[in-house]
């Protein structure tokens, strides 16, 4: 679903990779981690603690905390409020994320 | 570290920026703090570094207006500190942090212009990936030029959904329908409001464009369930009665990969509550809102609220309230006298009176009605953070819980990272229904710092703050 990232009407800056669950993923300067992941066609950001349910971005303005992921070793970081940067290591969060820290 | 300011402003949306400009024009240099990386607030959000967005994309209007406001601010000599989260507020002091740095800002006067977020209304499946708020989908599109999905359904009430539906269609998404609760429609009243309510005026244009695109606006319909395994795959929609209760037998199933929910906004009142100003219950303005006089001053002298954080009213009201609050703060600081205040604020005050009248009409139509809560099934998740379902909440209410505090102690609702922003308005409604109290008699969660996530260094400062 590459065309989720619109090409008309916008000029993007530099590209780089982030590492999502061990795989390189293309990002553009200025994009949030949530945007990079959604643009790749993937939605899952974390699995909940009690029921193991999949969750993704909900509010995208930093209020709901549904998009929390393990970013550069810190759990519970909001993907919608975090700018992607070259080489950033992002992992799907399971529950509270304690076991996701390598 | 301790910094000082004659005037501190939290929020760099239309309200906060207008306040800072007005104050600067009468000689008060405000410190403006906003936790976003870009100034402009929700409606005027600017694209991030590295992006340039073509003026022909149809999202240019808001960004251009925002740009003009930011230019006015720059010309007036206002500077905004972006990326700063204010995580606690007390009389005379704000607690701020940015990255690992934490400090206290002591102020003489304060304007809270903290804006709003979308009203969360639970129904089965609303936690599935692919179910977003409409504003969230819009900000992805506006600031990042990313479309959230391909087959999209929008549901809720009010003009924002119309705007977003068109923006999605412009971006190449297939928009199946906009489900609008209000019937007879909000849009029948438009001629009266035209030009007064920016979003609504945009909305009118968009009704026509949706028709041109054969995207139906289904009035008197809403979503009652989202279905799917890993993500949303279909939506069950139903007709509603005048109280917005789903009508049994009217259900239909639509195949979708994306659902946008736009059911109106709730004011962000964490800081005005923490600081201890009085609040009142005004459901038509989004629930509990700070009490203030016509000059935006709260029950605490020198503390002002402006914009959507003072009650949902849109960006035009936010601009005028910001200006009034900025001038009034300057008066409190002794920089202008009451006569000069009256002269300078007269135009904004007159506009606010005019806007207030059209607002009342819209408020009446889009005030959430009780039927919406009947979509909640026993298994529906109410508290997303702690994964608490409606049946768990209802059982505690049957067992005697009568307040949010009791529910919190028994179920941990409101104790997650969102701090009750997502569940509390629904819990108030469930408590009201289950106990026969009026919603305004159900006490809201008491706010606790930090209202924004903070690093350890700030936590240490918090401990000190709690001990004095
Ligand atoms: C997601 C979304 C999309 C919207 N889209 C539209 C639209 O397309 N058209 C339209 O007419 N209206 C839209 N609205 C409504 C519009 O945003 C408001 O009417 C208007 O922006 C209100 O301005 P404001 O200055 O009161 O608040 P905002 O513009 O919301 O600004 C408040 C600012 O305060 C900051 N803030 C809050 N708390 C803190 C804190 N503790 N520390 C630091 N900073 C803080 C916020 O990050 C934000 O930048 C939208 C609202 C939302 C929530």
mmCIF file of C-alpha atoms and ligand atoms in Angstrom, chain A residues 59 61, chain B residues 10-17 33-36 38-45 62 84-88 113-118 133-136 138-139 142 160 163-164 167 197-200 202 265 268 270-271 306-310 312-316 318-319 421 451-452, ligand 1:
data_model
loop_
_atom_site.group_PDB
_atom_site.id
_atom_site.type_symbol
_atom_site.label_atom_id
_atom_site.label_comp_id
_atom_site.label_asym_id
_atom_site.label_seq_id
_atom_site.Cartn_x
_atom_site.Cartn_y
_atom_site.Cartn_z
ATOM 1 C CA UNK A 59 -6.212 10.196 18.275
ATOM 2 C CA UNK A 61 -2.550 14.198 18.783
ATOM 3 C CA UNK B 10 0.191 27.768 27.674
ATOM 4 C CA UNK B 11 -0.771 26.795 24.121
ATOM 5 C CA UNK B 12 0.276 28.271 20.768
ATOM 6 C CA UNK B 13 -2.944 27.644 18.865
ATOM 7 C CA UNK B 14 -5.124 30.520 17.685
ATOM 8 C CA UNK B 15 -6.106 31.501 21.258
ATOM 9 C CA UNK B 16 -2.598 31.518 22.718
ATOM 10 C CA UNK B 17 -1.039 33.273 19.729
ATOM 11 C CA UNK B 33 4.841 27.465 25.806
ATOM 12 C CA UNK B 34 3.527 24.640 23.630
ATOM 13 C CA UNK B 35 4.351 20.959 23.710
ATOM 14 C CA UNK B 36 4.092 20.496 19.952
ATOM 15 C CA UNK B 38 5.378 23.239 15.508
ATOM 16 C CA UNK B 39 3.290 26.237 16.585
ATOM 17 C CA UNK B 40 -0.273 26.713 15.327
ATOM 18 C CA UNK B 41 -2.344 24.404 17.539
ATOM 19 C CA UNK B 42 -4.708 21.892 15.973
ATOM 20 C CA UNK B 43 -6.288 23.812 13.124
ATOM 21 C CA UNK B 44 -3.231 25.787 12.055
ATOM 22 C CA UNK B 45 -0.725 22.980 12.455
ATOM 23 C CA UNK B 62 -5.817 26.603 7.264
ATOM 24 C CA UNK B 84 7.788 22.410 26.107
ATOM 25 C CA UNK B 85 5.265 20.419 28.132
ATOM 26 C CA UNK B 86 3.651 22.097 31.117
ATOM 27 C CA UNK B 87 3.006 19.220 33.482
ATOM 28 C CA UNK B 88 1.777 21.003 36.581
ATOM 29 C CA UNK B 113 -5.087 28.253 25.931
ATOM 30 C CA UNK B 114 -4.807 24.479 25.946
ATOM 31 C CA UNK B 115 -7.397 23.601 23.286
ATOM 32 C CA UNK B 116 -9.372 20.397 22.955
ATOM 33 C CA UNK B 117 -9.385 16.780 21.847
ATOM 34 C CA UNK B 118 -11.990 14.577 20.242
ATOM 35 C CA UNK B 133 -10.613 9.946 15.304
ATOM 36 C CA UNK B 134 -11.439 12.146 12.327
ATOM 37 C CA UNK B 135 -9.107 14.887 13.518
ATOM 38 C CA UNK B 136 -6.323 12.345 13.838
ATOM 39 C CA UNK B 138 -6.888 14.830 9.216
ATOM 40 C CA UNK B 139 -3.661 15.725 10.971
ATOM 41 C CA UNK B 142 -2.439 17.791 6.727
ATOM 42 C CA UNK B 160 -15.321 18.446 10.769
ATOM 43 C CA UNK B 163 -14.129 18.644 5.754
ATOM 44 C CA UNK B 164 -12.142 15.476 6.388
ATOM 45 C CA UNK B 167 -9.760 15.964 2.066
ATOM 46 C CA UNK B 197 -18.329 29.844 11.932
ATOM 47 C CA UNK B 198 -15.307 29.121 9.898
ATOM 48 C CA UNK B 199 -15.506 25.374 9.975
ATOM 49 C CA UNK B 200 -19.203 25.380 9.317
ATOM 50 C CA UNK B 202 -16.184 25.391 5.002
ATOM 51 C CA UNK B 265 -14.597 17.893 21.016
ATOM 52 C CA UNK B 268 -8.484 20.155 27.839
ATOM 53 C CA UNK B 270 -6.242 19.560 33.229
ATOM 54 C CA UNK B 271 -4.258 22.694 34.060
ATOM 55 C CA UNK B 306 -9.206 31.261 26.222
ATOM 56 C CA UNK B 307 -10.178 29.156 23.213
ATOM 57 C CA UNK B 308 -11.502 25.605 23.143
ATOM 58 C CA UNK B 309 -9.964 24.863 26.546
ATOM 59 C CA UNK B 310 -12.495 27.299 28.011
ATOM 60 C CA UNK B 312 -15.652 24.271 22.707
ATOM 61 C CA UNK B 313 -16.339 27.199 20.410
ATOM 62 C CA UNK B 314 -14.080 27.008 17.360
ATOM 63 C CA UNK B 315 -11.117 28.936 16.077
ATOM 64 C CA UNK B 316 -12.836 32.283 15.474
ATOM 65 C CA UNK B 318 -10.487 31.296 20.143
ATOM 66 C CA UNK B 319 -8.829 34.225 18.335
ATOM 67 C CA UNK B 421 -9.108 11.648 29.239
ATOM 68 C CA UNK B 451 -0.579 15.980 33.181
ATOM 69 C CA UNK B 452 2.069 15.292 30.528
HETATM 70 C C1 LIG C 1 -7.571 16.910 15.987
HETATM 71 C C2 LIG C 1 -8.335 18.192 15.734
HETATM 72 C C3 LIG C 1 -8.543 18.661 14.411
HETATM 73 C C4 LIG C 1 -9.251 19.849 14.167
HETATM 74 N N1 LIG C 1 -9.445 20.279 12.863
HETATM 75 C C5 LIG C 1 -10.128 21.436 12.629
HETATM 76 C C6 LIG C 1 -10.358 21.933 11.294
HETATM 77 O O1 LIG C 1 -9.965 21.315 10.325
HETATM 78 N N2 LIG C 1 -11.033 23.077 11.120
HETATM 79 C C7 LIG C 1 -11.493 23.790 12.195
HETATM 80 O O2 LIG C 1 -12.105 24.855 12.007
HETATM 81 N N3 LIG C 1 -11.304 23.367 13.457
HETATM 82 C C8 LIG C 1 -10.652 22.202 13.695
HETATM 83 N N4 LIG C 1 -10.495 21.756 14.988
HETATM 84 C C9 LIG C 1 -10.957 22.613 16.073
HETATM 85 C C10 LIG C 1 -9.890 23.690 16.256
HETATM 86 O O3 LIG C 1 -8.676 23.050 16.494
HETATM 87 C C11 LIG C 1 -10.149 24.554 17.413
HETATM 88 O O4 LIG C 1 -11.385 25.193 17.261
HETATM 89 C C12 LIG C 1 -9.059 25.623 17.571
HETATM 90 O O5 LIG C 1 -7.810 25.123 17.210
HETATM 91 C C13 LIG C 1 -9.006 26.030 19.004
HETATM 92 O O6 LIG C 1 -7.853 26.811 19.219
HETATM 93 P P1 LIG C 1 -7.155 26.850 20.625
HETATM 94 O O7 LIG C 1 -6.117 27.898 20.506
HETATM 95 O O8 LIG C 1 -8.190 26.991 21.682
HETATM 96 O O9 LIG C 1 -6.527 25.399 20.853
HETATM 97 P P2 LIG C 1 -5.481 24.483 19.975
HETATM 98 O O10 LIG C 1 -5.388 24.963 18.596
HETATM 99 O O11 LIG C 1 -5.892 23.124 20.232
HETATM 100 O O12 LIG C 1 -4.103 24.779 20.702
HETATM 101 C C14 LIG C 1 -3.817 24.352 22.010
HETATM 102 C C15 LIG C 1 -2.336 24.093 22.121
HETATM 103 O O13 LIG C 1 -1.980 23.952 23.498
HETATM 104 C C16 LIG C 1 -1.032 22.933 23.619
HETATM 105 N N5 LIG C 1 -1.093 22.410 24.999
HETATM 106 C C17 LIG C 1 -2.171 21.908 25.647
HETATM 107 N N6 LIG C 1 -1.844 21.516 26.888
HETATM 108 C C18 LIG C 1 -0.516 21.778 27.035
HETATM 109 C C19 LIG C 1 0.407 21.591 28.110
HETATM 110 N N7 LIG C 1 0.036 21.057 29.294
HETATM 111 N N8 LIG C 1 1.713 21.946 27.906
HETATM 112 C C20 LIG C 1 2.105 22.499 26.722
HETATM 113 N N9 LIG C 1 1.261 22.708 25.679
HETATM 114 C C21 LIG C 1 -0.028 22.352 25.835
HETATM 115 C C22 LIG C 1 -1.484 21.922 22.587
HETATM 116 O O14 LIG C 1 -0.433 21.050 22.214
HETATM 117 C C23 LIG C 1 -1.905 22.811 21.434
HETATM 118 O O15 LIG C 1 -0.862 23.071 20.523
HETATM 119 C C24 LIG C 1 -9.779 20.571 15.256
HETATM 120 C C25 LIG C 1 -9.564 20.105 16.578
HETATM 121 C C26 LIG C 1 -8.863 18.931 16.824
HETATM 122 C C27 LIG C 1 -8.660 18.452 18.244
#
